[in-house]
Coordinates of C-alpha atoms in Angstrom, one line a residue:
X19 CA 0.0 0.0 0.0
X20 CA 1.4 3.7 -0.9
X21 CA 1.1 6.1 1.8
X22 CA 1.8 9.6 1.4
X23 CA 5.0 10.8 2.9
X24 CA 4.1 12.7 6.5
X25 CA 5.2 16.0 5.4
X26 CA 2.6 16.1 2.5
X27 CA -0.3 14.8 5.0
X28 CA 0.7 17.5 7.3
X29 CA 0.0 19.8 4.2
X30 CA -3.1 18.1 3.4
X31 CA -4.3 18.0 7.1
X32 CA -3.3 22.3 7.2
X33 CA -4.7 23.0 4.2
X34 CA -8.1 21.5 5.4
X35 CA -7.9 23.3 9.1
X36 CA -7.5 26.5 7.2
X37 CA -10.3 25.9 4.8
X38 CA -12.3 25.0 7.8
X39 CA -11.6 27.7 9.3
X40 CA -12.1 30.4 6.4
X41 CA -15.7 28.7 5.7
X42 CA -16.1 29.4 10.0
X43 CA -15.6 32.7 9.5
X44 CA -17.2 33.0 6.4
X45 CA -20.3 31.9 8.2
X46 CA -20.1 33.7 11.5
X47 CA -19.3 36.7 9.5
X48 CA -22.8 36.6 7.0
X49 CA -24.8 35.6 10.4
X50 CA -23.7 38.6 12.1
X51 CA -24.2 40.9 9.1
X52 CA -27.7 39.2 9.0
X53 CA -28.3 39.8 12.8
X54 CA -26.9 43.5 11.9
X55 CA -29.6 44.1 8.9
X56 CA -32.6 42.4 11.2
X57 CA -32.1 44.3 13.6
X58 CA -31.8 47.8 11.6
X59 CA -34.2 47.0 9.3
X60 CA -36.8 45.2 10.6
X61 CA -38.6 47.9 12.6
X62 CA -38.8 49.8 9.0
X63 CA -40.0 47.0 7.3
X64 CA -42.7 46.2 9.2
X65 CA -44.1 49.6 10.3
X66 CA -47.2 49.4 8.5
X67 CA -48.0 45.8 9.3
X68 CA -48.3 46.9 13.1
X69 CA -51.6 47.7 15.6
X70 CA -48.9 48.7 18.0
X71 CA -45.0 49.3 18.0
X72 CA -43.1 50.1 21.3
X73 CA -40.1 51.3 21.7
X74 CA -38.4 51.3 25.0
X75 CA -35.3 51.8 27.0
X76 CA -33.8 53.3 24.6
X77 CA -33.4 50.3 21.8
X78 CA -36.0 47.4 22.9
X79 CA -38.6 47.0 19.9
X80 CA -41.7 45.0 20.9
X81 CA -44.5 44.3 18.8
X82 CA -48.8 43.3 18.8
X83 CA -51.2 42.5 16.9
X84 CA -49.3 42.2 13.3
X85 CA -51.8 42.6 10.7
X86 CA -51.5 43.4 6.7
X87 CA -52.0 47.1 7.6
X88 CA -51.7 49.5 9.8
X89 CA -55.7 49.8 10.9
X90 CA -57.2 53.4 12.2
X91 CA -56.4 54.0 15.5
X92 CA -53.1 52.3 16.2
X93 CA -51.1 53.8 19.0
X94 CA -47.1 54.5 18.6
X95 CA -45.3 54.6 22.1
X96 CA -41.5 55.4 21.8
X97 CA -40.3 55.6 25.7
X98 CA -36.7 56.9 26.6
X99 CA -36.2 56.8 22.8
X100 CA -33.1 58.9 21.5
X101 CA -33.5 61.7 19.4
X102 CA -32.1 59.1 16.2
X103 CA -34.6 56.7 16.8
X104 CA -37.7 59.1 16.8
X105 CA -36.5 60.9 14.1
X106 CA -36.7 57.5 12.5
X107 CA -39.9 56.6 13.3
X108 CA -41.3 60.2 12.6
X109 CA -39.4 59.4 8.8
X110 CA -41.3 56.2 8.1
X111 CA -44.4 57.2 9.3
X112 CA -44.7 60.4 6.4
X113 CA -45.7 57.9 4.1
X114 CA -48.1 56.2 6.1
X115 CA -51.8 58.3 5.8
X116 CA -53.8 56.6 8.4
X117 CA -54.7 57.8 12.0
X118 CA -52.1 57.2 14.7
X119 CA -51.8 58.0 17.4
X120 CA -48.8 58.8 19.6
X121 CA -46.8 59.2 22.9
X122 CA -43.0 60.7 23.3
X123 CA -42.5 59.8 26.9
X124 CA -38.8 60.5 28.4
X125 CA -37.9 60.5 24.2
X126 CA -35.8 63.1 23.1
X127 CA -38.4 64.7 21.4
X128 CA -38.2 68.5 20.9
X129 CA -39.9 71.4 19.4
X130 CA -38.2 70.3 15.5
X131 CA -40.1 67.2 15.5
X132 CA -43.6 68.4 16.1
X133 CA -43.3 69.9 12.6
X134 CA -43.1 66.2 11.5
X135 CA -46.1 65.1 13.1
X136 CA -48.4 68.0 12.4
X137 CA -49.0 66.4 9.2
X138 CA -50.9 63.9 11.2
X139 CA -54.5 65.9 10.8
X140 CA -56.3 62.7 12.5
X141 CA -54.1 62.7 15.4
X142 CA -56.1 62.1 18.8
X143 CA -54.4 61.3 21.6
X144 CA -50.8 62.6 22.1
X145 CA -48.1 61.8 25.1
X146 CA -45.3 64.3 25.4
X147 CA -44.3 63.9 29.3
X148 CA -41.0 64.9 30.1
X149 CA -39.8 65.6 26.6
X150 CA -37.9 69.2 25.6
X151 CA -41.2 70.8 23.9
X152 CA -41.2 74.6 24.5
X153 CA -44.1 77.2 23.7
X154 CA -42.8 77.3 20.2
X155 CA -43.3 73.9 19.9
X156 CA -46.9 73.9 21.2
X157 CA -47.9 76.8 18.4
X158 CA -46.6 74.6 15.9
X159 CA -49.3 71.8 17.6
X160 CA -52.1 74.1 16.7
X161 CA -52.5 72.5 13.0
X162 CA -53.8 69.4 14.8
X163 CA -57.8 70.1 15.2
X164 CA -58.6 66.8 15.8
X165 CA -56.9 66.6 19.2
X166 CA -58.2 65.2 22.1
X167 CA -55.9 64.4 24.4
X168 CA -52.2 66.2 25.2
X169 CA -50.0 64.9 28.0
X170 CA -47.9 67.9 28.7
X171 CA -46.8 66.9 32.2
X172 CA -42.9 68.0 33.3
X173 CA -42.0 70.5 30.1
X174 CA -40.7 73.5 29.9
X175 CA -44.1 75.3 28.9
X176 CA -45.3 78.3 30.5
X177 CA -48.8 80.3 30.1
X178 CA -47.8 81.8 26.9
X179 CA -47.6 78.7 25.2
X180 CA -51.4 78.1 26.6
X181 CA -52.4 80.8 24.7
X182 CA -51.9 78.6 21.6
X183 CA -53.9 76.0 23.3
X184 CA -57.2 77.8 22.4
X185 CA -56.7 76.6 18.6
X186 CA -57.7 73.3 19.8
X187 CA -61.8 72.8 19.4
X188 CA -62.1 69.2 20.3
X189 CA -59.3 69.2 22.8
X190 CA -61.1 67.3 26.2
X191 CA -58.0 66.2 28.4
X192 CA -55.3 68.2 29.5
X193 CA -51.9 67.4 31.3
X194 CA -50.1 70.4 32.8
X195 CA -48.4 68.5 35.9
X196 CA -44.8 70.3 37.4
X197 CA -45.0 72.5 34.5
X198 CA -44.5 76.6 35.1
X199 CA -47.9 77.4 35.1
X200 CA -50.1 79.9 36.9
X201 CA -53.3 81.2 37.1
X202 CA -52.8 83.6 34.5
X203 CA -52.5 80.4 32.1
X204 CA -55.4 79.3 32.7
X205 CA -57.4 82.0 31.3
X206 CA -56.2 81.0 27.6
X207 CA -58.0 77.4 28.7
X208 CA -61.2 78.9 29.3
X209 CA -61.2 79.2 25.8
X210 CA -61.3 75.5 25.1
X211 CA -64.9 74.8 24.3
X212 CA -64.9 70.7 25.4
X213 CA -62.3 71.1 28.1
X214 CA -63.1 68.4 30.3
X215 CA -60.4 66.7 32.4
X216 CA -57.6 69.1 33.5
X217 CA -54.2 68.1 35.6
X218 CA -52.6 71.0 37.2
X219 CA -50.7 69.2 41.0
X220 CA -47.0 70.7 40.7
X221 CA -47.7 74.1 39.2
X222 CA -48.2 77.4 40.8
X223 CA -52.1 77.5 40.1
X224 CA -53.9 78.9 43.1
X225 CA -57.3 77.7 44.3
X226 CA -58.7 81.5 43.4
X227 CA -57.8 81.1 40.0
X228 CA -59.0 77.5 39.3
X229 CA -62.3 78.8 40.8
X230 CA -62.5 81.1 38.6
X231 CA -61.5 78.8 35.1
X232 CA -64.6 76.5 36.9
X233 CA -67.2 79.0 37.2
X234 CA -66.5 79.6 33.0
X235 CA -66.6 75.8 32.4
X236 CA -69.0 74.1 35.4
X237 CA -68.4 70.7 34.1
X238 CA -64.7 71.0 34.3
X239 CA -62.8 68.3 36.4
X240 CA -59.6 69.7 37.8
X241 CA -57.1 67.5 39.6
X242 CA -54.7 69.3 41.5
X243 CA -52.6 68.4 44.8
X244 CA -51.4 71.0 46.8
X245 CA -49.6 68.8 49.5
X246 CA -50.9 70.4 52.8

């Protein structure tokens, strides 16, 4: 029987470890490229085959109800998002036509972005709790009429960006919580016709001037917590 010399089946036995290890690396190397697209592009792709998309702690995607398309009345929560992920989000959703509707909280979401979302005209309900929207921002908000519900609680706003608040004619529930508000602010709400459920605990509204907004609108529930 002929048998090799053992120099040339240590070449043999090299040259397959190395091939080996080259079609390793080939492999761990697409798989991570795939992981790398998934995770970059899935959230895009599948944007308009969501009821609900969540994003949260800053890079966690979760999503319910998948369906063919997005239906009316889908709700968008982005929490502690950075200011490149809503950005994002605010990009893919231009092309989408239907109602959503939408909550910032703890997102890097500032006055520049409610430009993007004012082309929402069937927006409803909208969360911007502890994000860096100004009284700039909130005049730009006036283009959504069909507004309902605004979650303004620990912003920088301040009774002169109430005053813009009056453009709102459906607006019924209002957040003000820890914002720089006073009784003077209040007077711009009087002019929200079906003002219903106001949240003023953490501002420096007095219980003079909330008597007053009250005896303009009877039916007007204000929460407020003074902390005697």
């Amino acid at each position: 029987m002929f048998t090799k010399p053992i120099h040339e089946r240590y070449q043999f036995s090299l040259r397959m470890m190395l091939g080996a290890i080259a079609v390793l690396a080939c492999l761990f190397a697409a798989t991570g490229y795939l992981i790398d697209r998934w995770h970059k592009g899935e959230p895009e792709r599948r944007m308009r085959r969501m009821n609900e998309l969540i994003l949260s702690n800053g890079g966690y995607w979760g999503y319910r109800g998948a369906s063919e398309d997005v239906p009316a009345g889908s709700f968008l929560s982005l929490d502690h998002a950075t200011t490149t992920q809503v950005d994002l989000i605010l990009r893919e959703l231009k092309a989408f036509d239907g109602q959503v509707d939408m909550s910032f909280r703890k997102s890097q979401f500032g006055d520049a972005h409610v430009k993007e979302i004012v082309g929402h005209r069937g927006l409803a309900l909208l969360g911007l709790n502890k994000t860096s929207i100004t009284d700039e921002g909130l005049n730009e908000l006036a283009g959504l009429k069909a507004l309902i519900s605004l979650d303004l609680d620990n912003t920088a706003i301040t009774d002169r960006g109430l005053e813009h608040l009056a453009e709102h004619p459906e607006l019924q529930y209002l957040s003000l919580d820890n914002d720089a508000i006073t009784d003077a602010g209040l007077e711009h709400l009087a002019k929200l016709p079906k003002l219903s459920d106001l949240h003023v605990t953490g501002t420096k509204v007095t219980e003079e001037g909330i008597a007053k907004l009250k005896r303009s609108k009877p039916n007007l529930e204000v929460n407020v917590y003074y902390g005697r």
